[in-house]
mmCIF file of C-alpha atoms in Angstrom:
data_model
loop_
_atom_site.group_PDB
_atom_site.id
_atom_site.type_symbol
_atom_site.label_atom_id
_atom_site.label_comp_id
_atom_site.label_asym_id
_atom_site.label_seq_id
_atom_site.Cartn_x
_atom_site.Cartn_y
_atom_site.Cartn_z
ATOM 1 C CA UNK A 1 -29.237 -17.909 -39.665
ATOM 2 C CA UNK A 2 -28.836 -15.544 -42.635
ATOM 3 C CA UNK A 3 -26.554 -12.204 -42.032
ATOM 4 C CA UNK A 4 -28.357 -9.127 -41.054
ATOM 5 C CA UNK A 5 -28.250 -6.990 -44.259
ATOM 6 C CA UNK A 6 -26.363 -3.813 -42.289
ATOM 7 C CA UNK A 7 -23.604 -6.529 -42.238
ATOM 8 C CA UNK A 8 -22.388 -5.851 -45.942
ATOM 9 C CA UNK A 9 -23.306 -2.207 -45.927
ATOM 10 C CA UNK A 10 -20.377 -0.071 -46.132
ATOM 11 C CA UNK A 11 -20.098 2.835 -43.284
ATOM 12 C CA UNK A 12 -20.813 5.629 -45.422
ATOM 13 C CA UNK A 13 -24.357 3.871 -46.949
ATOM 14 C CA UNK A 14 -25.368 3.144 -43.021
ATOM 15 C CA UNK A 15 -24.273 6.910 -42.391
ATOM 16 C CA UNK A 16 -26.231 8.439 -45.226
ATOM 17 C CA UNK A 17 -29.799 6.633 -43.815
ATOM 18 C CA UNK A 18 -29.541 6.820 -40.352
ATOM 19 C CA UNK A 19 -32.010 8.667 -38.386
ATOM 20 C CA UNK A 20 -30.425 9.980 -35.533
ATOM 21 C CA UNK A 21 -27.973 12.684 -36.430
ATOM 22 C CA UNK A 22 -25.440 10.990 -33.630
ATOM 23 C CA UNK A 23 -25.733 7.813 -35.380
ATOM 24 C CA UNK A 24 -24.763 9.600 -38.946
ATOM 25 C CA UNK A 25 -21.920 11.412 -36.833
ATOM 26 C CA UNK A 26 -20.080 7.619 -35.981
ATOM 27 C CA UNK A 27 -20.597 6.036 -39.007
ATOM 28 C CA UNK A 28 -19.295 8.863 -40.707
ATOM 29 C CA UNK A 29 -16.192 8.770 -38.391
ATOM 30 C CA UNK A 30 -15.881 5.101 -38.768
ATOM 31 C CA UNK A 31 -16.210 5.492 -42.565
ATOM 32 C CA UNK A 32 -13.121 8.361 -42.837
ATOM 33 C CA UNK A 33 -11.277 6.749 -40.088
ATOM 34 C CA UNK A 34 -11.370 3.375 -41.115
ATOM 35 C CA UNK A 35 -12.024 2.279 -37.764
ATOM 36 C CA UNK A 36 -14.669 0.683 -35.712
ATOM 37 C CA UNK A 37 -12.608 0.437 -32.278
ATOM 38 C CA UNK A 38 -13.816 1.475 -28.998
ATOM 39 C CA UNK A 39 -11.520 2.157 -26.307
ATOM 40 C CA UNK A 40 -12.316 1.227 -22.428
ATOM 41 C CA UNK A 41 -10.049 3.524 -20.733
ATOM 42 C CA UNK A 42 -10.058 1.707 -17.277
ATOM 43 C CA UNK A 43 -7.474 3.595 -15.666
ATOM 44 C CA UNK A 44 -7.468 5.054 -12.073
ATOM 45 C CA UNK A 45 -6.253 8.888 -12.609
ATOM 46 C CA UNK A 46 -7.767 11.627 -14.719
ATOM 47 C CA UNK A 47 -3.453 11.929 -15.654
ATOM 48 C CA UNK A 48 -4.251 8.314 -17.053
ATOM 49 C CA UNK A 49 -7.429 9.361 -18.708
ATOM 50 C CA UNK A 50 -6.468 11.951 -20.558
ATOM 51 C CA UNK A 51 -2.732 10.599 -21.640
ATOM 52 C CA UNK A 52 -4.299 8.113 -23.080
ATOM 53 C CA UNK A 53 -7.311 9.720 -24.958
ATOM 54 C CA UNK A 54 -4.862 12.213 -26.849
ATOM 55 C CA UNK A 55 -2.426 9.652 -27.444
ATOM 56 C CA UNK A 56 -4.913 6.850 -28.581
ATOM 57 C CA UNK A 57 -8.124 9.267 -29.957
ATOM 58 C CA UNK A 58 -7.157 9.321 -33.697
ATOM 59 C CA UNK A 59 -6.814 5.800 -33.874
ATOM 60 C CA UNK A 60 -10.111 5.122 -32.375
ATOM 61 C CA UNK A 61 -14.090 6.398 -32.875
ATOM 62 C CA UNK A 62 -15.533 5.895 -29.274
ATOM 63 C CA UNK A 63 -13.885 6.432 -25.898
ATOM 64 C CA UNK A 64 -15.673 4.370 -23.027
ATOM 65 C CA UNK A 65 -15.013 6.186 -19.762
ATOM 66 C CA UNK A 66 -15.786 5.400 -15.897
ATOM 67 C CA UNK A 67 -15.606 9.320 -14.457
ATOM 68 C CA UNK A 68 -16.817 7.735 -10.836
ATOM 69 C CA UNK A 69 -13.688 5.575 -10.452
ATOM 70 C CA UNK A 70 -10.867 8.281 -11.339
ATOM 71 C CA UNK A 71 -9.162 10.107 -8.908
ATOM 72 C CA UNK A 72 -8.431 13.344 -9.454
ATOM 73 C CA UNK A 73 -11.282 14.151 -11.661
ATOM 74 C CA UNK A 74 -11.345 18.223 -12.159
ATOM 75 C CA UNK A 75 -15.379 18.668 -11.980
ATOM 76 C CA UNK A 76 -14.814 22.087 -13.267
ATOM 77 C CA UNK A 77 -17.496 22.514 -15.896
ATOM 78 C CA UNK A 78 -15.303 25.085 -18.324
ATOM 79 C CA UNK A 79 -11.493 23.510 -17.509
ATOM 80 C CA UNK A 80 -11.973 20.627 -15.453
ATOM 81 C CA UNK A 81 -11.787 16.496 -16.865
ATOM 82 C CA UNK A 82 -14.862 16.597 -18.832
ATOM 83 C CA UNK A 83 -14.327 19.364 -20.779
ATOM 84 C CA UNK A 84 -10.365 18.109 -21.611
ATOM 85 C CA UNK A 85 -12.086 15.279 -23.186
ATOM 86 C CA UNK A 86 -14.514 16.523 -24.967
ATOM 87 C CA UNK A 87 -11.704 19.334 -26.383
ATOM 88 C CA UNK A 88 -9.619 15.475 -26.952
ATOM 89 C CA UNK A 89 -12.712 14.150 -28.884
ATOM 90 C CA UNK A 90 -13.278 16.998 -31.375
ATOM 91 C CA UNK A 91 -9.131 17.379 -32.188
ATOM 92 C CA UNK A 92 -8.715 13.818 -32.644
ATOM 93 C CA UNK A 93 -12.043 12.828 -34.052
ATOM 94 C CA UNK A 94 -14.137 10.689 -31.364
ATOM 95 C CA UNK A 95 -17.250 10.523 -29.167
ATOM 96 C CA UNK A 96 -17.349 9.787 -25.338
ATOM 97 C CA UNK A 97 -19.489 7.370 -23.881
ATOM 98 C CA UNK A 98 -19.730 7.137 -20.255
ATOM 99 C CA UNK A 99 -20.666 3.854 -19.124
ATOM 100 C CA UNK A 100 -22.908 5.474 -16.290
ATOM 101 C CA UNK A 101 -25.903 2.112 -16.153
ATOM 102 C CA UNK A 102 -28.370 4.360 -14.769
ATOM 103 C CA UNK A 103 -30.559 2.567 -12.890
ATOM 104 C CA UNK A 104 -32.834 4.136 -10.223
ATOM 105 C CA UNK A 105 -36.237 5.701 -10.589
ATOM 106 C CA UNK A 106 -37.213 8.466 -13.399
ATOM 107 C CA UNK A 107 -36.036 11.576 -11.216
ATOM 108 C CA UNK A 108 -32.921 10.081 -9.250
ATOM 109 C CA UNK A 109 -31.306 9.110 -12.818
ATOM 110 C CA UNK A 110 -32.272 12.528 -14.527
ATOM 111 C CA UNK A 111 -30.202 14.434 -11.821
ATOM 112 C CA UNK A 112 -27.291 12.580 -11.942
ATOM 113 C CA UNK A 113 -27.335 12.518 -15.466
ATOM 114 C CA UNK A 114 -27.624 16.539 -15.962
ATOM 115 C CA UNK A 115 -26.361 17.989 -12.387
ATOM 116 C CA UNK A 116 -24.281 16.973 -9.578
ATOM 117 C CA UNK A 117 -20.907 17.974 -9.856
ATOM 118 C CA UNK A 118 -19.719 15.477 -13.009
ATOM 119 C CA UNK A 119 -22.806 16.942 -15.431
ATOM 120 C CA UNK A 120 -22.566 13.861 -17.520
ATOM 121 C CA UNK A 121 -24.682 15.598 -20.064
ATOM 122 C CA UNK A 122 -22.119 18.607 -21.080
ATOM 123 C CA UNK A 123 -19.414 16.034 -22.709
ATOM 124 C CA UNK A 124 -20.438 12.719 -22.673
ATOM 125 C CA UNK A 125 -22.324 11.834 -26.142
ATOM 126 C CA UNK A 126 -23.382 8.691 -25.103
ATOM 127 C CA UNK A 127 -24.737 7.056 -21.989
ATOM 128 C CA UNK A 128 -26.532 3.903 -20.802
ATOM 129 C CA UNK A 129 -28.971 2.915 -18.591
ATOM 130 C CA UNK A 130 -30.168 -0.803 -17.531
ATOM 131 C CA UNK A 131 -33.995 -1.545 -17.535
ATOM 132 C CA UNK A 132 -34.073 -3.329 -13.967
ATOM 133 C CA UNK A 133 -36.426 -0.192 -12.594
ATOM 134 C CA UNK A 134 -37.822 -0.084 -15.840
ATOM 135 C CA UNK A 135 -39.081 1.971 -19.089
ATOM 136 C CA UNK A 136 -39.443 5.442 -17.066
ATOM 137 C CA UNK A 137 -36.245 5.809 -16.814
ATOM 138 C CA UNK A 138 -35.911 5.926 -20.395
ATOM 139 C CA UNK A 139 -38.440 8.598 -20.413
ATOM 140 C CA UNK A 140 -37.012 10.758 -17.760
ATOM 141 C CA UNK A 141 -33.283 10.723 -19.383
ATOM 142 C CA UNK A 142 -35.038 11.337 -23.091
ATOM 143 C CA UNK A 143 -37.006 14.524 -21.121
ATOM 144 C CA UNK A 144 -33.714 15.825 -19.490
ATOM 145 C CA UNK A 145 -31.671 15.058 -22.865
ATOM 146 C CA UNK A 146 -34.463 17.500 -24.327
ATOM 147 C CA UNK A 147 -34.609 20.401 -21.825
ATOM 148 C CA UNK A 148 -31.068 20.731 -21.581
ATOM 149 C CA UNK A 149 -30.884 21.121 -25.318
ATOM 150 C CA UNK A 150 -33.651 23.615 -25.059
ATOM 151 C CA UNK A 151 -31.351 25.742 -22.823
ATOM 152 C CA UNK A 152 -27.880 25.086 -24.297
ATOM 153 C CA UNK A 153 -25.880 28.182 -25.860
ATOM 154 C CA UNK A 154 -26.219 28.302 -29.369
ATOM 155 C CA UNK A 155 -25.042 30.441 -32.029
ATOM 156 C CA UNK A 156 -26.067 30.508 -36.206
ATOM 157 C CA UNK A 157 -22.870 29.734 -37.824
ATOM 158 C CA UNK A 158 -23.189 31.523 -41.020
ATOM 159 C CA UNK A 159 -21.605 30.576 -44.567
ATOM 160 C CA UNK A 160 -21.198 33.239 -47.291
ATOM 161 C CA UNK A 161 -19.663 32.089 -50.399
ATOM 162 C CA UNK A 162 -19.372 34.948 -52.874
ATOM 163 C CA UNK A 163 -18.149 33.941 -56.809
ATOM 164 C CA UNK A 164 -17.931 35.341 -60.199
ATOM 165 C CA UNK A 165 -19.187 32.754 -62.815
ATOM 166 C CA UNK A 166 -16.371 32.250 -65.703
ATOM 167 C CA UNK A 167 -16.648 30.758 -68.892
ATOM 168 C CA UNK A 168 -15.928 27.190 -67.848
ATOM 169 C CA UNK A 169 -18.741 27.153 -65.590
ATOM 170 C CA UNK A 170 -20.990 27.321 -68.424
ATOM 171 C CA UNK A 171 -22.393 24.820 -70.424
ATOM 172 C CA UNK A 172 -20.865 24.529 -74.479
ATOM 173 C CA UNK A 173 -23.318 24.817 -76.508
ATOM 174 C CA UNK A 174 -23.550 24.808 -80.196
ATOM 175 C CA UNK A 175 -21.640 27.555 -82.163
ATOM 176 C CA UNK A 176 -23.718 30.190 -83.379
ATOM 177 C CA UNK A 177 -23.161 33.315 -85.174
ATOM 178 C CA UNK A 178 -21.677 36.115 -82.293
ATOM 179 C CA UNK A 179 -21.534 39.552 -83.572
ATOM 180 C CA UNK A 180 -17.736 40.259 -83.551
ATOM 181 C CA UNK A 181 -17.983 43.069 -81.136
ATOM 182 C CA UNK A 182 -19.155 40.972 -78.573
ATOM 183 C CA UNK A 183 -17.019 37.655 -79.246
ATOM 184 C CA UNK A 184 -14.354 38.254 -76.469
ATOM 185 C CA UNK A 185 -17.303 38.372 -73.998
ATOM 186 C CA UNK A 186 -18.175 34.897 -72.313
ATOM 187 C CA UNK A 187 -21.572 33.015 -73.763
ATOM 188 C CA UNK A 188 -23.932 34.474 -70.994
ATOM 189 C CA UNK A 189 -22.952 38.044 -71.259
ATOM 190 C CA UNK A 190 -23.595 38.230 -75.306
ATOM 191 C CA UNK A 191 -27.341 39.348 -76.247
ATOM 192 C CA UNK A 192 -28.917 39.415 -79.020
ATOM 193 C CA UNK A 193 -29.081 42.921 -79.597
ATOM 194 C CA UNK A 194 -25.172 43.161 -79.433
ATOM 195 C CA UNK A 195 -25.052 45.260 -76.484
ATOM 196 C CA UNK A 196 -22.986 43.915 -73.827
ATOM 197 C CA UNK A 197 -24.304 42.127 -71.248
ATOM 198 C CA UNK A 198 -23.580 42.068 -67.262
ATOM 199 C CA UNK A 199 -22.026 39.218 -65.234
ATOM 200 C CA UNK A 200 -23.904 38.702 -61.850
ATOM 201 C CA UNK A 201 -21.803 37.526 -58.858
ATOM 202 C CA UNK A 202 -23.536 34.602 -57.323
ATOM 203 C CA UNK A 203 -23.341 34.471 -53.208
ATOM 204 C CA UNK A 204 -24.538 31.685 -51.022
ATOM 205 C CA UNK A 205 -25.160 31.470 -48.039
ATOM 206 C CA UNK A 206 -25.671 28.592 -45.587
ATOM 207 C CA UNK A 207 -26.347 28.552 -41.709
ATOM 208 C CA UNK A 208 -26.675 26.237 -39.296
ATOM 209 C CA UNK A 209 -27.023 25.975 -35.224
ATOM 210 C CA UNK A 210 -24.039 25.288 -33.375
ATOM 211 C CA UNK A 211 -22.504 25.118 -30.204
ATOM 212 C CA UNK A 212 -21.454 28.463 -28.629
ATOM 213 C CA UNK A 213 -18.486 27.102 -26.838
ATOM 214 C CA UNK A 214 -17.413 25.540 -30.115
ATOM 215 C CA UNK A 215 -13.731 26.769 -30.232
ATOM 216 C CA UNK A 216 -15.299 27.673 -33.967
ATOM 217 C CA UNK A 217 -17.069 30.195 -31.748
ATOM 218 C CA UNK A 218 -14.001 31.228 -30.049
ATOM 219 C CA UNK A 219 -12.875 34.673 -31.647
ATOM 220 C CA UNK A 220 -9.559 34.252 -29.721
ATOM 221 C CA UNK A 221 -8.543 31.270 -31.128
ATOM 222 C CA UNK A 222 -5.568 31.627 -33.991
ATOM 223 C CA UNK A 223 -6.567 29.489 -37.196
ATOM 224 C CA UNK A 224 -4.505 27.706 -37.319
ATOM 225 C CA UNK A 225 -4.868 25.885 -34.285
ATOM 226 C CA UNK A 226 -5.966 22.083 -35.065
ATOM 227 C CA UNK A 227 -9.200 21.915 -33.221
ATOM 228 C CA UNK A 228 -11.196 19.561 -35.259
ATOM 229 C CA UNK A 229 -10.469 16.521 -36.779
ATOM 230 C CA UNK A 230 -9.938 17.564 -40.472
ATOM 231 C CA UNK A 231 -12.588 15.797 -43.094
ATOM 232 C CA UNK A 232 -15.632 16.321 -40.434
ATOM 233 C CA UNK A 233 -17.494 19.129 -39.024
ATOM 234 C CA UNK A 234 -18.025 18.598 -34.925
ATOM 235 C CA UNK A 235 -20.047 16.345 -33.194
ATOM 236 C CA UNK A 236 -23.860 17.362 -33.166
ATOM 237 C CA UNK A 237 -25.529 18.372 -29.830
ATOM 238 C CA UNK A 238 -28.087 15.379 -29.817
ATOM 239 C CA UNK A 239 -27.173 12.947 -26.841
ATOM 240 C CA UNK A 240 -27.623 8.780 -27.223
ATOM 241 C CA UNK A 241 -28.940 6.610 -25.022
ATOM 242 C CA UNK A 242 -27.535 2.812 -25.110
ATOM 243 C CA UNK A 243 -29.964 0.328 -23.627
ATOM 244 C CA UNK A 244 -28.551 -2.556 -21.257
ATOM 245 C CA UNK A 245 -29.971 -5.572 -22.754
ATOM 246 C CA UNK A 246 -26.707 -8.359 -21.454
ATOM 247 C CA UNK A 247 -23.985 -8.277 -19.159
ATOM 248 C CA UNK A 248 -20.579 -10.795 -19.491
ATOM 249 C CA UNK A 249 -20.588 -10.900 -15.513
ATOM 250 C CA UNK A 250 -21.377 -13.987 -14.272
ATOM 251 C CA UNK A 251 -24.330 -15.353 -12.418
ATOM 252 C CA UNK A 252 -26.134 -11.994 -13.222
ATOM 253 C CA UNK A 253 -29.769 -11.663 -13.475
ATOM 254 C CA UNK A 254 -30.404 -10.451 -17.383
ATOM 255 C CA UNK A 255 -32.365 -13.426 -18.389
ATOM 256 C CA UNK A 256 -33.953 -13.613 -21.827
ATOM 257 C CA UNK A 257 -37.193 -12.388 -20.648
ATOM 258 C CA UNK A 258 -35.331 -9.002 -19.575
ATOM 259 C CA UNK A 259 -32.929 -9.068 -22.647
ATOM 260 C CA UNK A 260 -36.410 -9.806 -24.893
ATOM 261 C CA UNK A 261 -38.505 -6.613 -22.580
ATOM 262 C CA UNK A 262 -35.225 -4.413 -23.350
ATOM 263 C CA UNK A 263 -36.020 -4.367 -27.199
ATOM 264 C CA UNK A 264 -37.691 -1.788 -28.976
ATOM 265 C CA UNK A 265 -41.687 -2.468 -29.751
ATOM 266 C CA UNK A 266 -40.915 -1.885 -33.703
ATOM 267 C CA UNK A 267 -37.779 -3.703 -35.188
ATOM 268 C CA UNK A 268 -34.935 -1.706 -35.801
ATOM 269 C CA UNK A 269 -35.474 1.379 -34.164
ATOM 270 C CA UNK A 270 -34.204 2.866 -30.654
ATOM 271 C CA UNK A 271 -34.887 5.388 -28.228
ATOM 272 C CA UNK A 272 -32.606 8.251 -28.575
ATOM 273 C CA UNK A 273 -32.426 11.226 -26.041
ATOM 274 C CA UNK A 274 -33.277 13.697 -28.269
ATOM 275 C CA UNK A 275 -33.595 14.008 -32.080
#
Protein backbone atom coordinates (compact mmCIF):
# COMPACT_ATOMS: atom_id res chain seq x y z
CA UNK A 1 0.00 0.00 0.00
CA UNK A 2 1.70 3.22 -1.15
CA UNK A 3 2.15 6.16 1.66
CA UNK A 4 -0.50 8.74 1.78
CA UNK A 5 1.20 11.82 0.22
CA UNK A 6 0.51 14.16 3.62
CA UNK A 7 3.07 11.58 4.94
CA UNK A 8 6.23 13.45 3.47
CA UNK A 9 4.72 16.88 3.71
CA UNK A 10 6.44 18.96 6.13
CA UNK A 11 4.08 20.75 8.94
CA UNK A 12 4.34 24.09 7.67
CA UNK A 13 3.23 22.95 3.74
CA UNK A 14 0.08 20.96 5.49
CA UNK A 15 -0.43 24.30 7.59
CA UNK A 16 -0.31 26.69 4.67
CA UNK A 17 -3.37 24.52 2.69
CA UNK A 18 -5.52 23.54 5.24
CA UNK A 19 -9.01 24.63 5.27
CA UNK A 20 -10.07 24.91 8.62
CA UNK A 21 -8.36 27.76 10.38
CA UNK A 22 -8.01 25.22 13.63
CA UNK A 23 -6.32 22.81 11.49
CA UNK A 24 -3.69 25.68 10.20
CA UNK A 25 -3.48 26.68 14.05
CA UNK A 26 -1.84 22.82 15.00
CA UNK A 27 0.16 22.34 12.23
CA UNK A 28 1.55 25.57 12.67
CA UNK A 29 2.25 24.70 16.38
CA UNK A 30 3.58 21.37 15.47
CA UNK A 31 5.76 23.00 12.78
CA UNK A 32 7.48 25.79 15.45
CA UNK A 33 7.35 23.35 18.20
CA UNK A 34 8.75 20.51 16.64
CA UNK A 35 6.32 18.36 18.17
CA UNK A 36 3.45 16.18 17.31
CA UNK A 37 2.71 14.80 21.01
CA UNK A 38 -0.56 14.68 22.61
CA UNK A 39 -0.87 14.42 26.19
CA UNK A 40 -3.78 12.25 28.02
CA UNK A 41 -3.82 13.85 31.30
CA UNK A 42 -5.69 10.98 33.18
CA UNK A 43 -5.35 12.22 36.52
CA UNK A 44 -8.06 12.40 39.29
CA UNK A 45 -7.73 16.19 40.70
CA UNK A 46 -8.05 19.48 38.88
CA UNK A 47 -4.43 20.07 41.34
CA UNK A 48 -3.23 17.13 38.98
CA UNK A 49 -4.65 18.67 35.89
CA UNK A 50 -3.34 21.73 35.94
CA UNK A 51 0.35 20.81 37.51
CA UNK A 52 0.76 18.95 34.85
CA UNK A 53 -0.52 21.10 31.86
CA UNK A 54 1.90 24.07 32.90
CA UNK A 55 4.63 21.85 33.60
CA UNK A 56 4.26 19.60 30.42
CA UNK A 57 2.32 22.34 27.82
CA UNK A 58 5.47 23.64 26.00
CA UNK A 59 6.65 20.38 25.28
CA UNK A 60 3.46 19.24 23.81
CA UNK A 61 0.66 20.62 20.99
CA UNK A 62 -2.63 18.95 22.28
CA UNK A 63 -3.82 18.32 25.83
CA UNK A 64 -6.51 15.42 26.02
CA UNK A 65 -8.62 16.04 29.11
CA UNK A 66 -11.55 14.02 30.97
CA UNK A 67 -13.28 17.23 33.01
CA UNK A 68 -16.17 14.53 34.21
CA UNK A 69 -13.69 12.36 36.15
CA UNK A 70 -11.72 15.20 38.17
CA UNK A 71 -12.54 16.11 41.44
CA UNK A 72 -12.41 19.34 42.36
CA UNK A 73 -13.17 20.84 39.07
CA UNK A 74 -13.83 24.85 39.67
CA UNK A 75 -16.93 25.21 37.07
CA UNK A 76 -16.47 28.87 37.42
CA UNK A 77 -16.75 30.15 33.87
CA UNK A 78 -14.18 33.38 34.39
CA UNK A 79 -11.63 31.62 37.23
CA UNK A 80 -12.66 28.21 37.59
CA UNK A 81 -10.63 24.79 35.78
CA UNK A 82 -11.55 25.55 32.33
CA UNK A 83 -10.53 28.80 32.06
CA UNK A 84 -6.86 27.89 33.98
CA UNK A 85 -6.39 25.75 31.03
CA UNK A 86 -7.23 27.53 28.43
CA UNK A 87 -4.94 30.64 30.12
CA UNK A 88 -2.18 27.19 30.28
CA UNK A 89 -2.80 26.59 26.50
CA UNK A 90 -2.22 30.11 25.11
CA UNK A 91 1.19 30.73 27.56
CA UNK A 92 2.61 27.53 26.69
CA UNK A 93 1.40 27.07 23.18
CA UNK A 94 -1.37 24.16 23.00
CA UNK A 95 -5.01 23.28 22.26
CA UNK A 96 -7.44 21.30 24.59
CA UNK A 97 -9.37 18.54 23.49
CA UNK A 98 -11.88 17.11 25.70
CA UNK A 99 -12.53 13.64 25.02
CA UNK A 100 -16.38 14.23 25.74
CA UNK A 101 -17.83 11.02 22.92
CA UNK A 102 -21.02 12.68 22.66
CA UNK A 103 -23.41 10.37 21.96
CA UNK A 104 -27.16 10.96 22.53
CA UNK A 105 -29.71 12.57 20.28
CA UNK A 106 -29.19 16.11 18.37
CA UNK A 107 -30.52 18.31 21.40
CA UNK A 108 -29.25 16.24 24.55
CA UNK A 109 -25.51 16.51 23.05
CA UNK A 110 -25.87 20.31 22.04
CA UNK A 111 -26.62 21.20 25.77
CA UNK A 112 -24.04 19.49 27.29
CA UNK A 113 -21.72 20.60 24.87
CA UNK A 114 -22.54 24.56 25.30
CA UNK A 115 -24.34 24.73 28.93
CA UNK A 116 -24.48 22.83 32.03
CA UNK A 117 -22.12 23.86 34.45
CA UNK A 118 -18.61 22.56 32.57
CA UNK A 119 -19.55 24.75 29.13
CA UNK A 120 -17.28 22.55 27.16
CA UNK A 121 -17.51 25.04 24.38
CA UNK A 122 -15.71 28.21 26.21
CA UNK A 123 -12.10 26.32 26.40
CA UNK A 124 -12.09 23.18 24.91
CA UNK A 125 -10.93 23.51 21.05
CA UNK A 126 -11.64 20.20 20.25
CA UNK A 127 -14.29 17.63 21.00
CA UNK A 128 -15.62 14.26 19.79
CA UNK A 129 -18.59 12.60 19.33
CA UNK A 130 -19.28 8.74 18.31
CA UNK A 131 -21.83 8.05 15.45
CA UNK A 132 -23.83 5.18 17.36
CA UNK A 133 -27.15 7.68 17.39
CA UNK A 134 -26.02 8.87 14.25
CA UNK A 135 -25.25 11.89 11.68
CA UNK A 136 -27.65 14.49 13.62
CA UNK A 137 -25.63 14.75 16.12
CA UNK A 138 -23.05 16.05 13.97
CA UNK A 139 -25.46 18.58 12.83
CA UNK A 140 -26.70 19.73 16.13
CA UNK A 141 -22.96 20.23 17.64
CA UNK A 142 -21.90 22.05 14.07
CA UNK A 143 -25.35 24.40 14.77
CA UNK A 144 -24.38 25.07 18.49
CA UNK A 145 -20.51 25.47 17.47
CA UNK A 146 -22.11 28.27 15.11
CA UNK A 147 -24.54 30.17 17.39
CA UNK A 148 -22.25 30.39 20.11
CA UNK A 149 -19.74 32.01 17.82
CA UNK A 150 -22.47 34.28 16.65
CA UNK A 151 -22.80 35.53 20.28
CA UNK A 152 -19.20 35.40 21.56
CA UNK A 153 -17.46 38.83 22.66
CA UNK A 154 -15.41 40.12 20.09
CA UNK A 155 -13.31 43.02 19.64
CA UNK A 156 -11.29 44.48 16.13
CA UNK A 157 -7.76 44.29 17.10
CA UNK A 158 -6.29 47.04 15.16
CA UNK A 159 -2.60 47.33 13.66
CA UNK A 160 -1.12 50.75 12.75
CA UNK A 161 2.29 50.70 11.46
CA UNK A 162 3.47 54.22 10.69
CA UNK A 163 7.18 54.58 8.66
CA UNK A 164 9.25 57.03 6.87
CA UNK A 165 10.69 55.47 3.61
CA UNK A 166 14.72 55.95 3.53
CA UNK A 167 16.98 55.61 0.83
CA UNK A 168 17.63 51.89 1.18
CA UNK A 169 14.14 51.11 0.72
CA UNK A 170 14.37 52.22 -2.72
CA UNK A 171 15.28 50.53 -5.65
CA UNK A 172 19.12 51.61 -7.37
CA UNK A 173 18.64 52.56 -10.38
CA UNK A 174 20.92 53.78 -13.03
CA UNK A 175 22.94 57.03 -12.35
CA UNK A 176 21.65 59.92 -13.99
CA UNK A 177 22.51 63.46 -14.06
CA UNK A 178 21.01 65.14 -10.42
CA UNK A 179 21.16 68.81 -10.35
CA UNK A 180 23.69 69.46 -7.51
CA UNK A 181 21.26 71.30 -5.39
CA UNK A 182 19.22 68.47 -4.99
CA UNK A 183 21.96 65.56 -4.74
CA UNK A 184 21.88 65.20 -0.86
CA UNK A 185 18.12 64.49 -1.24
CA UNK A 186 17.19 60.65 -1.55
CA UNK A 187 16.16 59.37 -5.35
CA UNK A 188 12.31 59.82 -4.80
CA UNK A 189 12.35 63.28 -3.43
CA UNK A 190 14.53 64.80 -6.56
CA UNK A 191 12.22 66.18 -9.55
CA UNK A 192 12.91 67.17 -12.50
CA UNK A 193 12.36 70.67 -12.17
CA UNK A 194 14.99 70.83 -9.26
CA UNK A 195 12.63 71.83 -6.69
CA UNK A 196 12.66 69.67 -3.78
CA UNK A 197 10.43 67.13 -3.40
CA UNK A 198 8.33 65.74 -0.23
CA UNK A 199 8.76 62.37 1.54
CA UNK A 200 5.30 60.76 2.38
CA UNK A 201 5.09 58.65 5.58
CA UNK A 202 3.52 55.38 4.70
CA UNK A 203 0.97 53.89 7.57
CA UNK A 204 -0.68 50.53 7.53
CA UNK A 205 -3.04 49.34 9.05
CA UNK A 206 -4.36 45.80 9.65
CA UNK A 207 -7.40 44.47 11.77
CA UNK A 208 -8.69 41.49 12.61
CA UNK A 209 -11.57 39.88 15.03
CA UNK A 210 -10.50 38.61 18.20
CA UNK A 211 -11.46 37.39 21.37
CA UNK A 212 -12.54 40.02 23.97
CA UNK A 213 -11.29 38.13 26.92
CA UNK A 214 -7.99 37.75 25.10
CA UNK A 215 -5.57 38.94 27.90
CA UNK A 216 -4.43 41.04 24.50
CA UNK A 217 -7.75 42.68 25.36
CA UNK A 218 -6.93 43.08 28.90
CA UNK A 219 -5.87 46.86 29.44
CA UNK A 220 -4.68 45.82 32.95
CA UNK A 221 -2.33 43.47 32.01
CA UNK A 222 1.60 44.76 32.25
CA UNK A 223 3.51 43.81 28.89
CA UNK A 224 5.47 42.17 29.83
CA UNK A 225 3.63 39.44 31.17
CA UNK A 226 4.25 36.12 28.97
CA UNK A 227 0.76 35.35 27.90
CA UNK A 228 1.24 33.82 24.57
CA UNK A 229 3.47 31.46 23.33
CA UNK A 230 6.04 33.67 21.47
CA UNK A 231 6.30 32.89 17.43
CA UNK A 232 2.25 32.50 17.21
CA UNK A 233 -0.67 34.68 17.52
CA UNK A 234 -3.63 32.81 19.78
CA UNK A 235 -5.69 30.11 18.98
CA UNK A 236 -8.67 31.07 16.57
CA UNK A 237 -12.30 30.91 17.89
CA UNK A 238 -13.44 28.09 15.39
CA UNK A 239 -14.19 24.80 17.45
CA UNK A 240 -13.29 21.00 15.88
CA UNK A 241 -15.18 18.23 15.91
CA UNK A 242 -13.23 14.67 15.93
CA UNK A 243 -15.37 11.84 14.63
CA UNK A 244 -15.25 8.33 16.52
CA UNK A 245 -14.58 5.99 13.80
CA UNK A 246 -12.46 2.92 16.29
CA UNK A 247 -12.05 2.23 19.76
CA UNK A 248 -8.82 -0.04 21.33
CA UNK A 249 -11.43 -1.47 23.97
CA UNK A 250 -12.10 -4.79 23.51
CA UNK A 251 -15.11 -6.69 22.36
CA UNK A 252 -16.65 -3.26 21.36
CA UNK A 253 -19.15 -2.85 18.72
CA UNK A 254 -17.30 -0.40 15.94
CA UNK A 255 -17.34 -2.87 13.17
CA UNK A 256 -16.16 -1.89 9.71
CA UNK A 257 -19.53 -1.13 8.52
CA UNK A 258 -19.70 1.70 11.36
CA UNK A 259 -15.94 2.66 10.96
CA UNK A 260 -16.77 2.72 6.84
CA UNK A 261 -20.54 4.96 7.69
CA UNK A 262 -18.20 7.29 9.99
CA UNK A 263 -16.23 8.62 6.86
CA UNK A 264 -16.85 11.64 5.11
CA UNK A 265 -19.03 11.27 1.63
CA UNK A 266 -16.00 13.14 -0.35
CA UNK A 267 -12.36 11.91 0.42
CA UNK A 268 -10.39 13.99 2.48
CA UNK A 269 -12.57 16.36 3.94
CA UNK A 270 -14.33 16.59 7.54
CA UNK A 271 -17.01 18.15 9.30
CA UNK A 272 -15.82 20.96 11.35
CA UNK A 273 -18.06 22.92 13.89
CA UNK A 274 -17.77 26.00 12.39
CA UNK A 275 -15.55 27.56 9.68
Amino acid sequence: MTAHPTLKATFASRAATATHPLNAYLFKLMDLKASNLCLSADVATARELLYFADKIGPAIVVLKTHHDMVSGWDFHPETGTGAKLAALARRHGFLIFEDRKFGDIGNTVELQYTSGSARIIEWAHIVNVNMVPGKASVTSLANAASRWLERYPCEVRTSVTVGTPTTDQFDDEEEQEVDPANQDLPPASRREDGRKGSIVSVTTVTQKYESALSPRMNKSISEGDELLFPGIEEAPLERGLLILAQMSSQGNFMNKEYTQACKPSTPGTTTPLCT
